[in-house]
PDB file of C-alpha atoms and ligand atoms in Angstrom:
ATOM      1  CA  MET A 157    -120.750  -1.419 -31.224  1.00  0.00           C
ATOM      2  CA  LYS A 158    -123.683  -3.355 -29.833  1.00  0.00           C
ATOM      3  CA  ILE A 159    -122.526  -5.743 -27.273  1.00  0.00           C
ATOM      4  CA  GLY A 160    -124.884  -8.277 -26.427  1.00  0.00           C
ATOM      5  CA  ILE A 161    -124.572  -9.652 -22.784  1.00  0.00           C
ATOM      6  CA  THR A 162    -126.248 -12.953 -21.571  1.00  0.00           C
ATOM      7  CA  THR A 163    -128.418 -12.641 -18.333  1.00  0.00           C
ATOM      8  CA  SER A 164    -129.660 -14.885 -15.474  1.00  0.00           C
ATOM      9  CA  LYS A 165    -133.206 -15.525 -14.639  1.00  0.00           C
ATOM     10  CA  ASN A 166    -134.506 -14.818 -10.895  1.00  0.00           C
ATOM     11  CA  ASP A 167    -137.001 -17.734 -10.721  1.00  0.00           C
ATOM     12  CA  GLN A 168    -138.865 -16.249  -7.632  1.00  0.00           C
ATOM     13  CA  ALA A 169    -139.019 -12.747  -8.928  1.00  0.00           C
ATOM     14  CA  ASN A 170    -139.603 -13.714 -12.290  1.00  0.00           C
ATOM     15  CA  THR A 171    -136.981 -11.175 -13.587  1.00  0.00           C
ATOM     16  CA  VAL A 172    -133.968 -10.937 -15.581  1.00  0.00           C
ATOM     17  CA  ASP A 173    -130.875 -10.220 -13.327  1.00  0.00           C
ATOM     18  CA  LEU A 174    -127.488  -8.677 -14.498  1.00  0.00           C
ATOM     19  CA  ALA A 175    -125.181  -6.722 -12.377  1.00  0.00           C
ATOM     20  CA  MET A 176    -124.409  -3.269 -13.424  1.00  0.00           C
ATOM     21  CA  ASP A 177    -120.872  -3.539 -13.378  1.00  0.00           C
ATOM     22  CA  TYR A 178    -120.918  -5.270 -16.962  1.00  0.00           C
ATOM     23  CA  ILE A 179    -123.272  -2.429 -18.165  1.00  0.00           C
ATOM     24  CA  ASP A 180    -120.839   0.287 -16.657  1.00  0.00           C
ATOM     25  CA  ALA A 181    -117.816  -2.079 -17.984  1.00  0.00           C
ATOM     26  CA  ILE A 182    -118.953  -1.791 -21.688  1.00  0.00           C
ATOM     27  CA  ARG A 183    -120.093   1.950 -21.520  1.00  0.00           C
ATOM     28  CA  LEU A 184    -116.598   2.749 -20.068  1.00  0.00           C
ATOM     29  CA  ALA A 185    -114.954   0.846 -23.132  1.00  0.00           C
ATOM     30  CA  GLY A 186    -117.239   2.790 -25.602  1.00  0.00           C
ATOM     31  CA  GLY A 187    -119.883   0.127 -26.389  1.00  0.00           C
ATOM     32  CA  LEU A 188    -123.542  -0.288 -26.235  1.00  0.00           C
ATOM     33  CA  PRO A 189    -124.763  -2.917 -23.934  1.00  0.00           C
ATOM     34  CA  LEU A 190    -127.705  -4.926 -25.237  1.00  0.00           C
ATOM     35  CA  LEU A 191    -129.334  -7.575 -22.603  1.00  0.00           C
ATOM     36  CA  LEU A 192    -130.044 -11.027 -23.785  1.00  0.00           C
ATOM     37  CA  PRO A 193    -132.594 -13.075 -21.778  1.00  0.00           C
ATOM     38  CA  SER A 194    -133.053 -16.732 -21.769  1.00  0.00           C
ATOM     39  CA  TYR A 195    -136.559 -18.063 -22.455  1.00  0.00           C
ATOM     40  CA  PRO A 196    -139.284 -20.400 -20.565  1.00  0.00           C
ATOM     41  CA  ALA A 197    -138.356 -23.912 -20.357  1.00  0.00           C
ATOM     42  CA  GLY A 198    -140.406 -26.002 -23.021  1.00  0.00           C
ATOM     43  CA  GLU A 199    -140.459 -23.160 -25.420  1.00  0.00           C
ATOM     44  CA  GLU A 200    -138.245 -22.734 -28.712  1.00  0.00           C
ATOM     45  CA  PRO A 201    -135.882 -19.918 -27.975  1.00  0.00           C
ATOM     46  CA  PRO A 202    -135.384 -17.889 -30.937  1.00  0.00           C
ATOM     47  CA  SER A 203    -132.520 -18.892 -33.238  1.00  0.00           C
ATOM     48  CA  ALA A 204    -128.872 -17.947 -32.252  1.00  0.00           C
ATOM     49  CA  ARG A 205    -128.309 -16.922 -35.642  1.00  0.00           C
ATOM     50  CA  GLU A 206    -131.200 -14.500 -35.560  1.00  0.00           C
ATOM     51  CA  ILE A 207    -129.956 -12.914 -32.301  1.00  0.00           C
ATOM     52  CA  LEU A 208    -126.314 -12.745 -33.340  1.00  0.00           C
ATOM     53  CA  SER A 209    -126.927 -11.095 -36.616  1.00  0.00           C
ATOM     54  CA  GLY A 210    -127.823  -7.832 -34.818  1.00  0.00           C
ATOM     55  CA  LEU A 211    -124.871  -7.827 -32.737  1.00  0.00           C
ATOM     56  CA  ASP A 212    -120.991  -6.895 -33.306  1.00  0.00           C
ATOM     57  CA  ALA A 213    -119.506  -8.774 -29.987  1.00  0.00           C
ATOM     58  CA  LEU A 214    -120.938 -10.985 -27.307  1.00  0.00           C
ATOM     59  CA  ILE A 215    -120.328 -10.975 -23.676  1.00  0.00           C
ATOM     60  CA  LEU A 216    -121.120 -14.494 -21.960  1.00  0.00           C
ATOM     61  CA  SER A 217    -121.863 -13.138 -18.337  1.00  0.00           C
ATOM     62  CA  GLY A 218    -121.206 -14.897 -15.068  1.00  0.00           C
ATOM     63  CA  GLY A 219    -123.722 -16.842 -12.842  1.00  0.00           C
ATOM     64  CA  CYS A 220    -124.600 -20.113 -11.647  1.00  0.00           C
ATOM     65  CA  ASP A 221    -123.187 -23.825 -12.534  1.00  0.00           C
ATOM     66  CA  VAL A 222    -123.119 -25.448 -16.016  1.00  0.00           C
ATOM     67  CA  ASP A 223    -125.130 -28.702 -16.172  1.00  0.00           C
ATOM     68  CA  PRO A 224    -122.772 -31.475 -16.280  1.00  0.00           C
ATOM     69  CA  GLY A 225    -124.900 -33.394 -18.583  1.00  0.00           C
ATOM     70  CA  HIS A 226    -123.887 -30.985 -21.335  1.00  0.00           C
ATOM     71  CA  PHE A 227    -120.110 -32.438 -21.170  1.00  0.00           C
ATOM     72  CA  GLY A 228    -121.126 -35.854 -20.403  1.00  0.00           C
ATOM     73  CA  GLU A 229    -120.950 -36.432 -16.445  1.00  0.00           C
ATOM     74  CA  GLU A 230    -123.446 -37.109 -13.732  1.00  0.00           C
ATOM     75  CA  PRO A 231    -123.830 -34.526 -11.165  1.00  0.00           C
ATOM     76  CA  LEU A 232    -121.273 -34.640  -8.121  1.00  0.00           C
ATOM     77  CA  PRO A 233    -122.556 -33.823  -4.590  1.00  0.00           C
ATOM     78  CA  ALA A 234    -120.863 -30.535  -4.723  1.00  0.00           C
ATOM     79  CA  LEU A 235    -122.571 -29.308  -7.735  1.00  0.00           C
ATOM     80  CA  GLY A 236    -124.215 -25.883  -7.503  1.00  0.00           C
ATOM     81  CA  ARG A 237    -127.427 -24.546  -8.889  1.00  0.00           C
ATOM     82  CA  VAL A 238    -127.913 -25.099 -12.412  1.00  0.00           C
ATOM     83  CA  SER A 239    -130.246 -23.191 -15.000  1.00  0.00           C
ATOM     84  CA  PRO A 240    -131.613 -25.370 -17.737  1.00  0.00           C
ATOM     85  CA  GLU A 241    -132.769 -22.131 -19.460  1.00  0.00           C
ATOM     86  CA  ARG A 242    -129.652 -20.408 -19.423  1.00  0.00           C
ATOM     87  CA  ASP A 243    -127.604 -23.365 -20.758  1.00  0.00           C
ATOM     88  CA  CYS A 244    -130.391 -23.778 -23.339  1.00  0.00           C
ATOM     89  CA  ALA A 245    -130.027 -20.095 -24.315  1.00  0.00           C
ATOM     90  CA  GLU A 246    -126.408 -19.604 -24.061  1.00  0.00           C
ATOM     91  CA  ILE A 247    -124.688 -23.002 -25.531  1.00  0.00           C
ATOM     92  CA  PRO A 248    -126.181 -22.463 -28.863  1.00  0.00           C
ATOM     93  CA  LEU A 249    -125.295 -18.723 -28.749  1.00  0.00           C
ATOM     94  CA  ALA A 250    -121.515 -19.611 -28.194  1.00  0.00           C
ATOM     95  CA  LYS A 251    -121.688 -22.193 -30.743  1.00  0.00           C
ATOM     96  CA  GLU A 252    -122.913 -19.857 -33.335  1.00  0.00           C
ATOM     97  CA  ALA A 253    -120.676 -16.825 -32.270  1.00  0.00           C
ATOM     98  CA  LEU A 254    -117.689 -19.292 -32.568  1.00  0.00           C
ATOM     99  CA  ARG A 255    -118.797 -20.330 -36.121  1.00  0.00           C
ATOM    100  CA  ARG A 256    -119.033 -16.969 -37.331  1.00  0.00           C
ATOM    101  CA  ASP A 257    -115.903 -15.585 -35.387  1.00  0.00           C
ATOM    102  CA  LEU A 258    -117.936 -13.174 -33.413  1.00  0.00           C
ATOM    103  CA  PRO A 259    -115.515 -11.442 -30.946  1.00  0.00           C
ATOM    104  CA  ILE A 260    -116.294 -13.096 -27.369  1.00  0.00           C
ATOM    105  CA  LEU A 261    -115.416 -12.269 -24.041  1.00  0.00           C
ATOM    106  CA  ALA A 262    -116.686 -14.831 -21.774  1.00  0.00           C
ATOM    107  CA  ILE A 263    -116.497 -14.326 -18.102  1.00  0.00           C
ATOM    108  CA  CYS A 264    -116.694 -16.698 -15.091  1.00  0.00           C
ATOM    109  CA  ARG A 265    -119.685 -19.020 -15.952  1.00  0.00           C
ATOM    110  CA  GLY A 266    -119.341 -17.510 -19.633  1.00  0.00           C
ATOM    111  CA  ALA A 267    -115.894 -18.910 -19.828  1.00  0.00           C
ATOM    112  CA  GLN A 268    -117.290 -22.560 -18.602  1.00  0.00           C
ATOM    113  CA  VAL A 269    -120.152 -22.272 -21.222  1.00  0.00           C
ATOM    114  CA  LEU A 270    -117.788 -21.362 -23.989  1.00  0.00           C
ATOM    115  CA  ASN A 271    -115.378 -24.412 -23.268  1.00  0.00           C
ATOM    116  CA  VAL A 272    -118.239 -26.570 -22.945  1.00  0.00           C
ATOM    117  CA  ALA A 273    -119.880 -25.382 -26.076  1.00  0.00           C
ATOM    118  CA  ALA A 274    -116.685 -25.985 -28.097  1.00  0.00           C
ATOM    119  CA  GLY A 275    -116.396 -29.454 -26.716  1.00  0.00           C
ATOM    120  CA  GLY A 276    -114.330 -29.228 -23.413  1.00  0.00           C
ATOM    121  CA  SER A 277    -115.457 -30.052 -19.894  1.00  0.00           C
ATOM    122  CA  LEU A 278    -115.277 -28.713 -16.377  1.00  0.00           C
ATOM    123  CA  TYR A 279    -114.352 -29.149 -12.809  1.00  0.00           C
ATOM    124  CA  GLN A 280    -117.779 -29.405 -11.377  1.00  0.00           C
ATOM    125  CA  ASP A 281    -116.476 -28.265  -7.995  1.00  0.00           C
ATOM    126  CA  LEU A 282    -112.859 -27.302  -7.330  1.00  0.00           C
ATOM    127  CA  TYR A 283    -112.816 -27.829  -3.724  1.00  0.00           C
ATOM    128  CA  SER A 284    -113.679 -31.618  -3.728  1.00  0.00           C
ATOM    129  CA  GLN A 285    -111.893 -32.421  -7.291  1.00  0.00           C
ATOM    130  CA  VAL A 286    -108.448 -30.403  -7.209  1.00  0.00           C
ATOM    131  CA  GLY A 287    -106.155 -31.211  -4.298  1.00  0.00           C
ATOM    132  CA  GLY A 288    -104.728 -28.157  -2.930  1.00  0.00           C
ATOM    133  CA  ALA A 289    -106.661 -25.460  -4.809  1.00  0.00           C
ATOM    134  CA  LEU A 290    -106.511 -21.878  -3.299  1.00  0.00           C
ATOM    135  CA  GLN A 291    -109.455 -20.133  -2.255  1.00  0.00           C
ATOM    136  CA  HIS A 292    -111.356 -19.312  -5.363  1.00  0.00           C
ATOM    137  CA  LEU A 293    -114.458 -18.010  -3.632  1.00  0.00           C
ATOM    138  CA  GLN A 294    -113.285 -14.793  -2.028  1.00  0.00           C
ATOM    139  CA  LYS A 295    -114.727 -13.129   1.051  1.00  0.00           C
ATOM    140  CA  ALA A 296    -113.163  -9.915   0.119  1.00  0.00           C
ATOM    141  CA  PRO A 297    -115.089  -7.006  -2.025  1.00  0.00           C
ATOM    142  CA  ARG A 298    -115.868  -8.014  -5.566  1.00  0.00           C
ATOM    143  CA  TRP A 299    -113.328  -5.251  -7.029  1.00  0.00           C
ATOM    144  CA  HIS A 300    -110.345  -6.593  -4.766  1.00  0.00           C
ATOM    145  CA  GLY A 301    -107.948  -9.192  -6.466  1.00  0.00           C
ATOM    146  CA  VAL A 302    -107.074 -11.965  -4.404  1.00  0.00           C
ATOM    147  CA  HIS A 303    -104.926 -14.394  -6.124  1.00  0.00           C
ATOM    148  CA  SER A 304    -102.136 -14.171  -8.678  1.00  0.00           C
ATOM    149  CA  ILE A 305    -102.370 -15.754 -12.194  1.00  0.00           C
ATOM    150  CA  SER A 306     -99.577 -16.588 -14.782  1.00  0.00           C
ATOM    151  CA  VAL A 307    -100.407 -15.248 -17.966  1.00  0.00           C
ATOM    152  CA  ILE A 308     -99.179 -17.418 -20.561  1.00  0.00           C
ATOM    153  CA  ARG A 309     -96.269 -15.479 -22.342  1.00  0.00           C
ATOM    154  CA  GLU A 310     -97.256 -14.188 -26.054  1.00  0.00           C
ATOM    155  CA  SER A 311    -101.079 -15.136 -25.794  1.00  0.00           C
ATOM    156  CA  LYS A 312    -103.573 -12.408 -26.897  1.00  0.00           C
ATOM    157  CA  LEU A 313    -104.154 -12.111 -23.168  1.00  0.00           C
ATOM    158  CA  GLU A 314    -100.638 -10.977 -22.213  1.00  0.00           C
ATOM    159  CA  ARG A 315    -100.688  -8.632 -25.230  1.00  0.00           C
ATOM    160  CA  ILE A 316    -104.024  -7.111 -23.824  1.00  0.00           C
ATOM    161  CA  LEU A 317    -103.143  -6.802 -20.063  1.00  0.00           C
ATOM    162  CA  GLY A 318     -99.199  -5.896 -20.680  1.00  0.00           C
ATOM    163  CA  SER A 319     -98.097  -8.414 -17.940  1.00  0.00           C
ATOM    164  CA  THR A 320     -97.570 -12.034 -17.122  1.00  0.00           C
ATOM    165  CA  ARG A 321     -98.190 -11.682 -13.592  1.00  0.00           C
ATOM    166  CA  VAL A 322    -101.785 -10.168 -12.916  1.00  0.00           C
ATOM    167  CA  THR A 323    -103.881 -10.268  -9.516  1.00  0.00           C
ATOM    168  CA  VAL A 324    -107.490 -11.092  -9.980  1.00  0.00           C
ATOM    169  CA  ASN A 325    -110.771 -11.444  -8.076  1.00  0.00           C
ATOM    170  CA  SER A 326    -111.879 -14.993  -7.826  1.00  0.00           C
ATOM    171  CA  ILE A 327    -115.775 -15.812  -7.443  1.00  0.00           C
ATOM    172  CA  HIS A 328    -116.107 -19.487  -8.984  1.00  0.00           C
ATOM    173  CA  HIS A 329    -116.081 -23.051  -7.729  1.00  0.00           C
ATOM    174  CA  GLN A 330    -116.069 -24.688 -11.239  1.00  0.00           C
ATOM    175  CA  ALA A 331    -113.412 -24.096 -13.641  1.00  0.00           C
ATOM    176  CA  VAL A 332    -112.184 -25.631 -17.272  1.00  0.00           C
ATOM    177  CA  LYS A 333    -111.040 -29.102 -16.934  1.00  0.00           C
ATOM    178  CA  GLU A 334    -110.332 -30.364 -20.379  1.00  0.00           C
ATOM    179  CA  VAL A 335    -109.573 -27.341 -22.786  1.00  0.00           C
ATOM    180  CA  ALA A 336    -112.080 -27.476 -25.842  1.00  0.00           C
ATOM    181  CA  GLY A 337    -110.146 -28.241 -29.481  1.00  0.00           C
ATOM    182  CA  GLY A 338    -109.083 -24.934 -31.018  1.00  0.00           C
ATOM    183  CA  PHE A 339    -108.540 -23.298 -27.571  1.00  0.00           C
ATOM    184  CA  GLN A 340    -105.331 -22.708 -25.549  1.00  0.00           C
ATOM    185  CA  ILE A 341    -104.792 -22.111 -21.798  1.00  0.00           C
ATOM    186  CA  ALA A 342    -104.160 -18.197 -21.476  1.00  0.00           C
ATOM    187  CA  ALA A 343    -103.425 -18.365 -17.675  1.00  0.00           C
ATOM    188  CA  ARG A 344    -103.219 -20.481 -14.631  1.00  0.00           C
ATOM    189  CA  ALA A 345    -103.543 -19.890 -11.048  1.00  0.00           C
ATOM    190  CA  PRO A 346    -100.855 -20.821  -8.599  1.00  0.00           C
ATOM    191  CA  ASP A 347    -102.724 -24.018  -7.831  1.00  0.00           C
ATOM    192  CA  GLY A 348    -102.826 -24.894 -11.537  1.00  0.00           C
ATOM    193  CA  VAL A 349    -106.294 -23.870 -11.818  1.00  0.00           C
ATOM    194  CA  ILE A 350    -106.818 -22.571 -15.563  1.00  0.00           C
ATOM    195  CA  GLU A 351    -108.031 -19.076 -15.285  1.00  0.00           C
ATOM    196  CA  ALA A 352    -108.087 -18.022 -19.119  1.00  0.00           C
ATOM    197  CA  ILE A 353    -108.532 -19.840 -22.398  1.00  0.00           C
ATOM    198  CA  GLU A 354    -108.132 -18.256 -25.783  1.00  0.00           C
ATOM    199  CA  MET A 355    -108.694 -19.117 -29.361  1.00  0.00           C
ATOM    200  CA  PRO A 356    -105.283 -18.392 -31.196  1.00  0.00           C
ATOM    201  CA  ASP A 357    -106.941 -18.379 -34.744  1.00  0.00           C
ATOM    202  CA  ALA A 358    -109.988 -16.324 -34.034  1.00  0.00           C
ATOM    203  CA  THR A 359    -110.340 -12.703 -34.030  1.00  0.00           C
ATOM    204  CA  PHE A 360    -111.052 -12.335 -30.509  1.00  0.00           C
ATOM    205  CA  ILE A 361    -112.643 -15.089 -28.432  1.00  0.00           C
ATOM    206  CA  LEU A 362    -111.295 -14.986 -24.703  1.00  0.00           C
ATOM    207  CA  GLY A 363    -112.742 -16.426 -21.694  1.00  0.00           C
ATOM    208  CA  VAL A 364    -111.548 -15.436 -18.371  1.00  0.00           C
ATOM    209  CA  GLN A 365    -112.377 -17.128 -14.951  1.00  0.00           C
ATOM    210  CA  TRP A 366    -112.307 -14.060 -12.908  1.00  0.00           C
ATOM    211  CA  HIS A 367    -114.713 -10.819 -13.047  1.00  0.00           C
ATOM    212  CA  PRO A 368    -112.859  -8.358 -14.595  1.00  0.00           C
ATOM    213  CA  GLU A 369    -115.966  -6.047 -14.921  1.00  0.00           C
ATOM    214  CA  SER A 370    -116.022  -5.499 -11.115  1.00  0.00           C
ATOM    215  CA  MET A 371    -112.278  -4.199 -11.262  1.00  0.00           C
ATOM    216  CA  VAL A 372    -112.532  -1.885 -14.241  1.00  0.00           C
ATOM    217  CA  ARG A 373    -112.424   1.258 -11.990  1.00  0.00           C
ATOM    218  CA  HIS A 374    -109.242   0.149  -9.868  1.00  0.00           C
ATOM    219  CA  ASP A 375    -107.235  -1.859 -12.547  1.00  0.00           C
ATOM    220  CA  ALA A 376    -106.566  -0.270 -16.282  1.00  0.00           C
ATOM    221  CA  GLY A 377    -105.575  -3.909 -17.530  1.00  0.00           C
ATOM    222  CA  MET A 378    -109.401  -5.062 -16.741  1.00  0.00           C
ATOM    223  CA  LEU A 379    -110.855  -2.105 -18.649  1.00  0.00           C
ATOM    224  CA  ALA A 380    -108.368  -3.061 -21.369  1.00  0.00           C
ATOM    225  CA  LEU A 381    -110.160  -6.265 -22.001  1.00  0.00           C
ATOM    226  CA  PHE A 382    -113.557  -4.479 -22.802  1.00  0.00           C
ATOM    227  CA  SER A 383    -111.744  -1.741 -24.787  1.00  0.00           C
ATOM    228  CA  GLU A 384    -110.291  -4.580 -26.805  1.00  0.00           C
ATOM    229  CA  LEU A 385    -113.524  -6.402 -27.474  1.00  0.00           C
ATOM    230  CA  VAL A 386    -115.200  -3.041 -28.479  1.00  0.00           C
ATOM    231  CA  ARG A 387    -111.966  -2.081 -30.608  1.00  0.00           C
ATOM    232  CA  VAL A 388    -112.022  -5.461 -32.658  1.00  0.00           C
ATOM    233  CA  ALA A 389    -115.768  -5.345 -32.926  1.00  0.00           C
ATOM    234  CA  LYS A 390    -115.348  -2.081 -34.705  1.00  0.00           C
ATOM    235  CA  ALA A 391    -112.552  -3.055 -36.757  1.00  0.00           C
ATOM    236  CA  ARG A 392    -114.215  -6.443 -37.827  1.00  0.00           C
ATOM    237  CA  THR A 393    -117.396  -4.159 -39.078  1.00  0.00           C
ATOM    238  CA  THR A 394    -115.397  -1.751 -41.102  1.00  0.00           C
ATOM    239  CA  VAL A 395    -113.463  -4.191 -43.134  1.00  0.00           C
TER     240      VAL A 395
HETATM  241 MN1   MN B 224    -109.857 -17.926  -9.142  1.00  0.00          MN
END
């Protein structure tokens, strides 16, 4: 199964960047990872339709902040770095993947991109916008779970993880604010921050705020997210 993964662009080195954890997780799950770049500003990117026609599933990967202009807000002081090129590449990809019900696993920034592409909004910065927020930017190693989440009973996420209480890593300062139409909340942190969204009517469209790809060697449930993505992609292509 061909699993497309979006990447970041390192402007200084003029390289495409992706943590090896994504590639390892997809390979452990039996999929074939294919990297998707963003394109130089001002150039017409290839059509999302053309890119996705060669893929069986899509992973929207983690990275910098989403430009709040995409959900109708002005930038707050604590907004982090944004990448117009990535937004420009990923938002159309997410919209087209939603349109064709392509299986999507959206991770961290990816979950935010997915929600914005479907019409939702974000907290630009949890620490300044959500009173009593926990530490969501961990100082522990990436593979280590730091805060718990409550997984919504009978969600698709619960079926995959096999539990309503899971510990996850946390490397974000943005999060979903208004959930996009067609999506439901699938998990929350104890401070109320939305940690997962899913589309109940889709084959498999899931956004998680944590980084499961960095936990797959330590937690079977995290690998199950990738295995399920590959499984549904396969089931969908053999119908
Ligand atoms: Mn978190």
